[in-house]
PDB file of C-alpha atoms in Angstrom:
ATOM      1  CA  ASP A   1      -0.006  -0.048   0.037  1.00 91.00           C
ATOM      2  CA  VAL A   2       1.061   3.549  -0.663  1.00 95.00           C
ATOM      3  CA  VAL A   3       2.148   5.179   2.549  1.00 97.00           C
ATOM      4  CA  VAL A   4       1.122   8.890   3.043  1.00 98.00           C
ATOM      5  CA  THR A   5       2.945  10.824   5.648  1.00 98.00           C
ATOM      6  CA  GLN A   6       1.728  14.236   7.006  1.00 98.00           C
ATOM      7  CA  SER A   7       3.652  16.772   9.070  1.00 97.00           C
ATOM      8  CA  PRO A   8       3.335  18.250  11.369  1.00 98.00           C
ATOM      9  CA  LEU A   9       0.799  16.290  13.417  1.00 98.00           C
ATOM     10  CA  SER A  10      -0.033  19.024  15.656  1.00 98.00           C
ATOM     11  CA  LEU A  11      -0.337  22.597  14.450  1.00 98.00           C
ATOM     12  CA  PRO A  12      -0.914  25.418  16.870  1.00 98.00           C
ATOM     13  CA  VAL A  13      -1.619  28.668  15.066  1.00 98.00           C
ATOM     14  CA  THR A  14      -2.411  32.197  16.081  1.00 97.00           C
ATOM     15  CA  LEU A  15      -5.566  33.659  14.514  1.00 97.00           C
ATOM     16  CA  GLY A  16      -4.689  35.657  11.398  1.00 97.00           C
ATOM     17  CA  GLN A  17      -1.382  33.864  10.881  1.00 98.00           C
ATOM     18  CA  PRO A  18      -0.539  31.483   8.042  1.00 98.00           C
ATOM     19  CA  ALA A  19      -0.412  27.762   8.391  1.00 98.00           C
ATOM     20  CA  SER A  20       0.993  25.028   6.214  1.00 98.00           C
ATOM     21  CA  ILE A  21       0.734  21.202   6.148  1.00 98.00           C
ATOM     22  CA  SER A  22       3.007  18.892   4.247  1.00 98.00           C
ATOM     23  CA  CYS A  23       1.936  15.548   2.711  1.00 98.00           C
ATOM     24  CA  ARG A  24       4.360  13.063   1.216  1.00 98.00           C
ATOM     25  CA  SER A  25       3.586   9.727  -0.432  1.00 98.00           C
ATOM     26  CA  SER A  26       5.853   6.677  -0.795  1.00 98.00           C
ATOM     27  CA  GLN A  27       5.310   6.549  -4.483  1.00 97.00           C
ATOM     28  CA  SER A  28       4.317   8.817  -7.222  1.00 97.00           C
ATOM     29  CA  LEU A  29       0.643   9.743  -7.363  1.00 97.00           C
ATOM     30  CA  VAL A  30       0.609  10.419 -11.073  1.00 97.00           C
ATOM     31  CA  TYR A  31      -1.959   8.274 -12.663  1.00 96.00           C
ATOM     32  CA  SER A  32      -1.655   6.650 -16.158  1.00 95.00           C
ATOM     33  CA  ASP A  33      -3.785   9.349 -17.581  1.00 95.00           C
ATOM     34  CA  GLY A  34      -1.551  12.164 -16.237  1.00 95.00           C
ATOM     35  CA  SER A  35      -3.911  13.095 -13.454  1.00 96.00           C
ATOM     36  CA  THR A  36      -2.611  13.276  -9.734  1.00 97.00           C
ATOM     37  CA  PHE A  37      -5.341  12.054  -7.326  1.00 97.00           C
ATOM     38  CA  LEU A  38      -4.217  13.834  -4.073  1.00 97.00           C
ATOM     39  CA  ASN A  39      -7.125  15.137  -2.047  1.00 98.00           C
ATOM     40  CA  TRP A  40      -7.383  17.172   1.226  1.00 98.00           C
ATOM     41  CA  PHE A  41     -10.042  16.828   3.805  1.00 98.00           C
ATOM     42  CA  HIS A  42     -11.073  18.706   6.873  1.00 98.00           C
ATOM     43  CA  GLN A  43     -12.856  17.161   9.924  1.00 98.00           C
ATOM     44  CA  ARG A  44     -14.307  19.295  12.735  1.00 96.00           C
ATOM     45  CA  PRO A  45     -14.933  17.527  15.983  1.00 92.00           C
ATOM     46  CA  GLY A  46     -18.070  15.439  15.907  1.00 92.00           C
ATOM     47  CA  GLN A  47     -18.475  15.872  12.209  1.00 96.00           C
ATOM     48  CA  SER A  48     -17.958  13.933   9.070  1.00 97.00           C
ATOM     49  CA  PRO A  49     -14.857  14.878   6.818  1.00 97.00           C
ATOM     50  CA  ARG A  50     -15.386  17.367   4.163  1.00 97.00           C
ATOM     51  CA  ARG A  51     -13.239  17.519   0.968  1.00 98.00           C
ATOM     52  CA  LEU A  52     -11.480  20.819   0.530  1.00 98.00           C
ATOM     53  CA  PHE A  53      -9.356  20.022  -2.665  1.00 98.00           C
ATOM     54  CA  TYR A  54      -9.278  17.322  -5.273  1.00 97.00           C
ATOM     55  CA  LYS A  55      -6.635  16.489  -7.759  1.00 97.00           C
ATOM     56  CA  VAL A  56      -4.099  18.651  -5.724  1.00 98.00           C
ATOM     57  CA  SER A  57      -5.328  22.052  -6.243  1.00 97.00           C
ATOM     58  CA  ASN A  58      -8.910  22.092  -7.347  1.00 97.00           C
ATOM     59  CA  ARG A  59     -10.904  23.813  -4.697  1.00 97.00           C
ATOM     60  CA  ASP A  60     -14.259  22.220  -3.766  1.00 96.00           C
ATOM     61  CA  SER A  61     -17.421  24.401  -3.710  1.00 95.00           C
ATOM     62  CA  GLY A  62     -17.541  26.714  -0.746  1.00 96.00           C
ATOM     63  CA  VAL A  63     -13.923  26.420   0.330  1.00 97.00           C
ATOM     64  CA  PRO A  64     -12.624  29.907   1.121  1.00 96.00           C
ATOM     65  CA  ASP A  65      -9.802  31.150  -1.181  1.00 96.00           C
ATOM     66  CA  ARG A  66      -7.564  31.590   1.821  1.00 97.00           C
ATOM     67  CA  PHE A  67      -7.011  27.793   1.379  1.00 98.00           C
ATOM     68  CA  SER A  68      -4.639  26.597  -1.347  1.00 98.00           C
ATOM     69  CA  GLY A  69      -3.317  23.239  -2.386  1.00 98.00           C
ATOM     70  CA  SER A  70      -0.100  22.620  -4.381  1.00 98.00           C
ATOM     71  CA  GLY A  71       2.472  20.006  -5.266  1.00 98.00           C
ATOM     72  CA  SER A  72       3.404  17.096  -7.507  1.00 97.00           C
ATOM     73  CA  GLY A  73       4.610  13.688  -7.734  1.00 96.00           C
ATOM     74  CA  THR A  74       5.064  12.744  -4.095  1.00 97.00           C
ATOM     75  CA  ASP A  75       5.174  15.974  -2.382  1.00 98.00           C
ATOM     76  CA  PHE A  76       2.189  18.108  -1.517  1.00 98.00           C
ATOM     77  CA  THR A  77       1.172  21.120   0.693  1.00 98.00           C
ATOM     78  CA  LEU A  78      -1.966  22.656   2.099  1.00 98.00           C
ATOM     79  CA  LYS A  79      -1.646  26.219   3.011  1.00 98.00           C
ATOM     80  CA  ILE A  80      -3.925  28.589   4.785  1.00 98.00           C
ATOM     81  CA  SER A  81      -3.072  32.361   4.295  1.00 98.00           C
ATOM     82  CA  ARG A  82      -4.817  33.477   7.369  1.00 98.00           C
ATOM     83  CA  VAL A  83      -6.102  31.108   9.941  1.00 98.00           C
ATOM     84  CA  GLU A  84      -9.651  31.825  11.261  1.00 97.00           C
ATOM     85  CA  ALA A  85     -11.457  30.196  14.250  1.00 97.00           C
ATOM     86  CA  GLU A  86     -13.529  28.034  11.988  1.00 96.00           C
ATOM     87  CA  ASP A  87     -10.445  26.368  10.601  1.00 97.00           C
ATOM     88  CA  VAL A  88      -9.806  24.245  13.762  1.00 98.00           C
ATOM     89  CA  GLY A  89     -10.012  20.517  13.392  1.00 97.00           C
ATOM     90  CA  VAL A  90      -7.981  17.669  11.812  1.00 98.00           C
ATOM     91  CA  TYR A  91      -6.771  17.927   8.155  1.00 98.00           C
ATOM     92  CA  TYR A  92      -6.113  14.686   6.158  1.00 98.00           C
ATOM     93  CA  CYS A  93      -4.530  14.229   2.801  1.00 98.00           C
ATOM     94  CA  MET A  94      -5.542  11.163   0.787  1.00 97.00           C
ATOM     95  CA  GLN A  95      -4.061   9.530  -2.308  1.00 97.00           C
ATOM     96  CA  GLY A  96      -6.579   8.057  -4.683  1.00 95.00           C
ATOM     97  CA  THR A  97      -4.343   7.117  -7.332  1.00 95.00           C
ATOM     98  CA  HIS A  98      -3.477   3.451  -6.071  1.00 93.00           C
ATOM     99  CA  TRP A  99      -5.948   1.025  -4.705  1.00 88.00           C
ATOM    100  CA  PRO A 100      -6.345   0.988  -1.679  1.00 90.00           C
ATOM    101  CA  PHE A 101      -6.556   4.693  -1.206  1.00 93.00           C
ATOM    102  CA  THR A 102      -4.741   5.669   1.735  1.00 95.00           C
ATOM    103  CA  PHE A 103      -4.888   8.618   4.280  1.00 97.00           C
ATOM    104  CA  GLY A 104      -2.330  10.441   6.053  1.00 97.00           C
ATOM    105  CA  GLN A 105      -2.315  10.267   9.915  1.00 97.00           C
ATOM    106  CA  GLY A 106      -4.009  13.760  10.221  1.00 98.00           C
ATOM    107  CA  THR A 107      -2.880  17.144  11.336  1.00 98.00           C
ATOM    108  CA  ASN A 108      -4.720  18.727  14.301  1.00 98.00           C
ATOM    109  CA  LEU A 109      -4.906  22.469  13.897  1.00 98.00           C
ATOM    110  CA  GLU A 110      -5.679  24.360  17.034  1.00 97.00           C
ATOM    111  CA  ILE A 111      -5.775  28.106  17.899  1.00 97.00           C
ATOM    112  CA  LYS A 112      -2.919  29.214  20.138  1.00 94.00           C
TER     113      LYS A 112
ATOM    114  CA  GLU B   1     -28.439  18.585  -2.894  1.00 94.00           C
ATOM    115  CA  VAL B   2     -26.262  15.427  -2.424  1.00 96.00           C
ATOM    116  CA  ARG B   3     -27.395  13.358   0.596  1.00 97.00           C
ATOM    117  CA  LEU B   4     -25.895  10.173   1.932  1.00 98.00           C
ATOM    118  CA  VAL B   5     -27.445   8.469   4.913  1.00 98.00           C
ATOM    119  CA  GLU B   6     -25.869   5.337   6.476  1.00 98.00           C
ATOM    120  CA  SER B   7     -27.701   2.913   8.660  1.00 98.00           C
ATOM    121  CA  GLY B   8     -27.251  -0.601   9.985  1.00 98.00           C
ATOM    122  CA  GLY B   9     -24.619  -0.171  12.557  1.00 97.00           C
ATOM    123  CA  GLY B  10     -24.927  -1.482  16.163  1.00 97.00           C
ATOM    124  CA  LEU B  11     -23.256  -3.701  18.833  1.00 98.00           C
ATOM    125  CA  VAL B  12     -22.279  -7.140  17.655  1.00 98.00           C
ATOM    126  CA  GLN B  13     -20.195  -9.937  19.226  1.00 97.00           C
ATOM    127  CA  PRO B  14     -16.753 -10.889  17.742  1.00 98.00           C
ATOM    128  CA  GLY B  15     -17.445 -13.328  14.806  1.00 97.00           C
ATOM    129  CA  GLY B  16     -20.825 -11.825  14.099  1.00 98.00           C
ATOM    130  CA  SER B  17     -22.210 -10.212  11.034  1.00 98.00           C
ATOM    131  CA  LEU B  18     -23.897  -6.964  10.058  1.00 97.00           C
ATOM    132  CA  ARG B  19     -25.117  -5.326   6.804  1.00 98.00           C
ATOM    133  CA  LEU B  20     -24.704  -1.525   6.483  1.00 98.00           C
ATOM    134  CA  SER B  21     -26.737   0.525   4.031  1.00 98.00           C
ATOM    135  CA  CYS B  22     -26.154   3.969   2.480  1.00 98.00           C
ATOM    136  CA  ALA B  23     -29.119   5.682   0.936  1.00 98.00           C
ATOM    137  CA  ALA B  24     -28.192   8.251  -1.680  1.00 98.00           C
ATOM    138  CA  SER B  25     -30.032  11.042  -3.208  1.00 97.00           C
ATOM    139  CA  GLY B  26     -29.490  14.235  -5.157  1.00 96.00           C
ATOM    140  CA  PHE B  27     -27.244  12.878  -7.974  1.00 96.00           C
ATOM    141  CA  ALA B  28     -27.296  10.222 -10.531  1.00 97.00           C
ATOM    142  CA  PHE B  29     -26.274   7.324  -8.339  1.00 97.00           C
ATOM    143  CA  GLY B  30     -25.571   4.623 -11.003  1.00 97.00           C
ATOM    144  CA  ASN B  31     -23.034   7.040 -12.768  1.00 96.00           C
ATOM    145  CA  TYR B  32     -20.641   7.162  -9.823  1.00 96.00           C
ATOM    146  CA  ALA B  33     -18.319   4.945  -8.021  1.00 96.00           C
ATOM    147  CA  MET B  34     -18.936   4.622  -4.339  1.00 97.00           C
ATOM    148  CA  SER B  35     -16.659   4.144  -1.300  1.00 97.00           C
ATOM    149  CA  TRP B  36     -16.737   3.100   2.268  1.00 98.00           C
ATOM    150  CA  VAL B  37     -14.202   4.728   4.784  1.00 98.00           C
ATOM    151  CA  ARG B  38     -13.980   3.976   8.461  1.00 98.00           C
ATOM    152  CA  GLN B  39     -12.777   5.761  11.475  1.00 98.00           C
ATOM    153  CA  PRO B  40     -12.064   3.987  14.754  1.00 97.00           C
ATOM    154  CA  PRO B  41     -12.835   6.149  17.888  1.00 96.00           C
ATOM    155  CA  GLY B  42     -10.379   8.798  18.375  1.00 94.00           C
ATOM    156  CA  ARG B  43      -8.262   7.668  15.413  1.00 96.00           C
ATOM    157  CA  GLY B  44      -7.754   8.415  11.677  1.00 96.00           C
ATOM    158  CA  LEU B  45      -9.350   7.393   8.426  1.00 96.00           C
ATOM    159  CA  GLU B  46      -9.062   4.086   6.584  1.00 96.00           C
ATOM    160  CA  GLY B  47     -10.294   3.193   3.267  1.00 95.00           C
ATOM    161  CA  VAL B  48     -12.373   0.075   3.510  1.00 96.00           C
ATOM    162  CA  SER B  49     -14.003  -0.745   0.094  1.00 96.00           C
ATOM    163  CA  GLY B  50     -14.938   0.782  -3.361  1.00 95.00           C
ATOM    164  CA  ILE B  51     -17.269  -0.160  -6.013  1.00 96.00           C
ATOM    165  CA  SER B  52     -17.775   1.048  -9.596  1.00 95.00           C
ATOM    166  CA  GLY B  53     -20.969   2.594 -10.773  1.00 96.00           C
ATOM    167  CA  SER B  54     -22.114  -0.523 -12.451  1.00 96.00           C
ATOM    168  CA  GLY B  55     -21.136  -2.712  -9.564  1.00 95.00           C
ATOM    169  CA  ASP B  56     -18.848  -4.730 -11.745  1.00 96.00           C
ATOM    170  CA  ASP B  57     -15.713  -3.827 -10.065  1.00 95.00           C
ATOM    171  CA  THR B  58     -15.062  -3.927  -6.243  1.00 96.00           C
ATOM    172  CA  TYR B  59     -12.039  -3.104  -4.118  1.00 93.00           C
ATOM    173  CA  TYR B  60     -11.082  -3.981  -0.570  1.00 95.00           C
ATOM    174  CA  ALA B  61      -8.425  -3.068   1.891  1.00 94.00           C
ATOM    175  CA  ASN B  62      -6.272  -6.045   2.953  1.00 93.00           C
ATOM    176  CA  SER B  63      -7.646  -5.786   6.445  1.00 95.00           C
ATOM    177  CA  VAL B  64     -11.237  -6.589   5.327  1.00 97.00           C
ATOM    178  CA  LYS B  65     -10.737  -8.778   2.247  1.00 96.00           C
ATOM    179  CA  GLY B  66     -12.622 -11.952   2.437  1.00 97.00           C
ATOM    180  CA  ARG B  67     -14.744 -10.743   5.433  1.00 98.00           C
ATOM    181  CA  PHE B  68     -16.453  -7.642   3.870  1.00 98.00           C
ATOM    182  CA  THR B  69     -18.539  -7.437   0.695  1.00 98.00           C
ATOM    183  CA  VAL B  70     -19.573  -4.257  -1.016  1.00 98.00           C
ATOM    184  CA  SER B  71     -22.649  -4.137  -3.278  1.00 98.00           C
ATOM    185  CA  ARG B  72     -25.102  -1.692  -4.665  1.00 98.00           C
ATOM    186  CA  ASP B  73     -28.700  -1.613  -6.020  1.00 98.00           C
ATOM    187  CA  ASN B  74     -28.815   1.181  -8.556  1.00 98.00           C
ATOM    188  CA  SER B  75     -32.519   0.760  -8.853  1.00 97.00           C
ATOM    189  CA  LYS B  76     -32.844   1.761  -5.109  1.00 98.00           C
ATOM    190  CA  ASN B  77     -29.891   4.282  -5.029  1.00 98.00           C
ATOM    191  CA  THR B  78     -28.484   2.318  -2.192  1.00 98.00           C
ATOM    192  CA  LEU B  79     -24.947   1.050  -1.384  1.00 98.00           C
ATOM    193  CA  TYR B  80     -24.352  -1.822   0.870  1.00 98.00           C
ATOM    194  CA  LEU B  81     -21.469  -3.272   2.995  1.00 98.00           C
ATOM    195  CA  HIS B  82     -21.842  -6.739   4.316  1.00 98.00           C
ATOM    196  CA  LEU B  83     -19.448  -7.407   7.275  1.00 98.00           C
ATOM    197  CA  LYS B  84     -18.933 -10.818   8.602  1.00 98.00           C
ATOM    198  CA  SER B  85     -16.313 -12.555  10.856  1.00 98.00           C
ATOM    199  CA  LEU B  86     -16.230  -9.173  12.744  1.00 98.00           C
ATOM    200  CA  ARG B  87     -13.238  -8.490  14.972  1.00 98.00           C
ATOM    201  CA  VAL B  88     -12.809  -5.964  17.780  1.00 98.00           C
ATOM    202  CA  GLU B  89     -10.502  -3.984  15.583  1.00 97.00           C
ATOM    203  CA  ASP B  90     -13.358  -3.427  13.215  1.00 98.00           C
ATOM    204  CA  THR B  91     -15.088  -1.134  15.591  1.00 98.00           C
ATOM    205  CA  ALA B  92     -15.387   2.182  13.997  1.00 98.00           C
ATOM    206  CA  VAL B  93     -17.726   4.717  12.391  1.00 98.00           C
ATOM    207  CA  TYR B  94     -18.407   3.582   8.842  1.00 98.00           C
ATOM    208  CA  TYR B  95     -18.853   6.433   6.405  1.00 98.00           C
ATOM    209  CA  CYS B  96     -20.067   6.153   2.821  1.00 98.00           C
ATOM    210  CA  ALA B  97     -18.663   8.538   0.258  1.00 97.00           C
ATOM    211  CA  LYS B  98     -19.572   9.592  -3.237  1.00 97.00           C
ATOM    212  CA  GLY B  99     -17.029   8.608  -5.876  1.00 90.00           C
ATOM    213  CA  GLY B 100     -13.646   7.285  -5.675  1.00 87.00           C
ATOM    214  CA  GLN B 101     -12.279  10.716  -4.689  1.00 92.00           C
ATOM    215  CA  LEU B 102     -14.758  10.972  -1.776  1.00 92.00           C
ATOM    216  CA  GLY B 103     -16.410  14.163  -2.786  1.00 92.00           C
ATOM    217  CA  TYR B 104     -19.348  13.916  -0.297  1.00 97.00           C
ATOM    218  CA  TRP B 105     -19.677  11.933   2.902  1.00 98.00           C
ATOM    219  CA  GLY B 106     -22.556  10.731   4.927  1.00 98.00           C
ATOM    220  CA  ARG B 107     -22.684  11.194   8.778  1.00 98.00           C
ATOM    221  CA  GLY B 108     -21.587   7.595   9.404  1.00 98.00           C
ATOM    222  CA  THR B 109     -22.963   4.713  11.337  1.00 98.00           C
ATOM    223  CA  LEU B 110     -21.087   3.250  14.373  1.00 98.00           C
ATOM    224  CA  VAL B 111     -20.319  -0.466  14.473  1.00 98.00           C
ATOM    225  CA  THR B 112     -19.016  -1.724  17.821  1.00 98.00           C
ATOM    226  CA  VAL B 113     -17.625  -5.173  18.116  1.00 98.00           C
ATOM    227  CA  SER B 114     -17.467  -6.338  21.593  1.00 97.00           C
ATOM    228  CA  SER B 115     -18.326  -9.264  23.802  1.00 95.00           C
TER     229      SER B 115
END
C-alpha cells in the first residue's frame, strides 16, 4: 500500500497567521492518464470529513480562497493564508491514485 | 443537494455479522463509483472498500478482504457493505462517500464489536 505521511501532526496557530501542512507519499501519485489524485479533507470535532481539494489544487465548492493546495509527484502542501477560528480540526491528505486509497495520519490544527 | 445516509450499525459480538446501508439522493447514483471509509474512535481514516458505478468492479483493503462484501442496488440508489467474521478492531464509524475521490460523505454509522 502507498504510505502517506503528513507533518506536522499538531499545528498550533495564532488567529490571522498562516499555516502549512505537508503531505508526502511513498510513491508517485501520477495516474496513467496524467492526473494526480491527491485530495485534502477537513474534519471538525463530531462531524464527518469534508473534502477541500481534489486532484491537488482544485478547490471544492464553498471552500474559502484563503486555502490553497499545491504539489506534484510525491510532495504536496496545504496552505492557509490567514487562519480563522472555524479552521480548527483535523486535516487529512488522501491519495486516490493507487488502490487501496490511503490517508495521512491527520494534522490537528488548534488556535494558540 | 447530495445526501448520503448510512444505517445498520450497532453492537455485535466478535465473529458476528452486520449489513450496512447507504441511501443516496441528489445525484445520478448509478453513474458514480462509491466508497466506504471507516474511523475507529479517536483515530484516523481508513479506506475500506470501493465499487464502480455498474457494480462490476469492487475493491477492498487488505484488512477486510474475504470478510467484507460491497454491493449496490442502482434501482434503489443504495450502497451496501456486508460485514462478517467481525473483530474487535473493526469497531469504527463507517462512512459512505460519493465517488472514488470522496467528494461527499454521509454522517456515518457506528459499528461496535465487543463481547
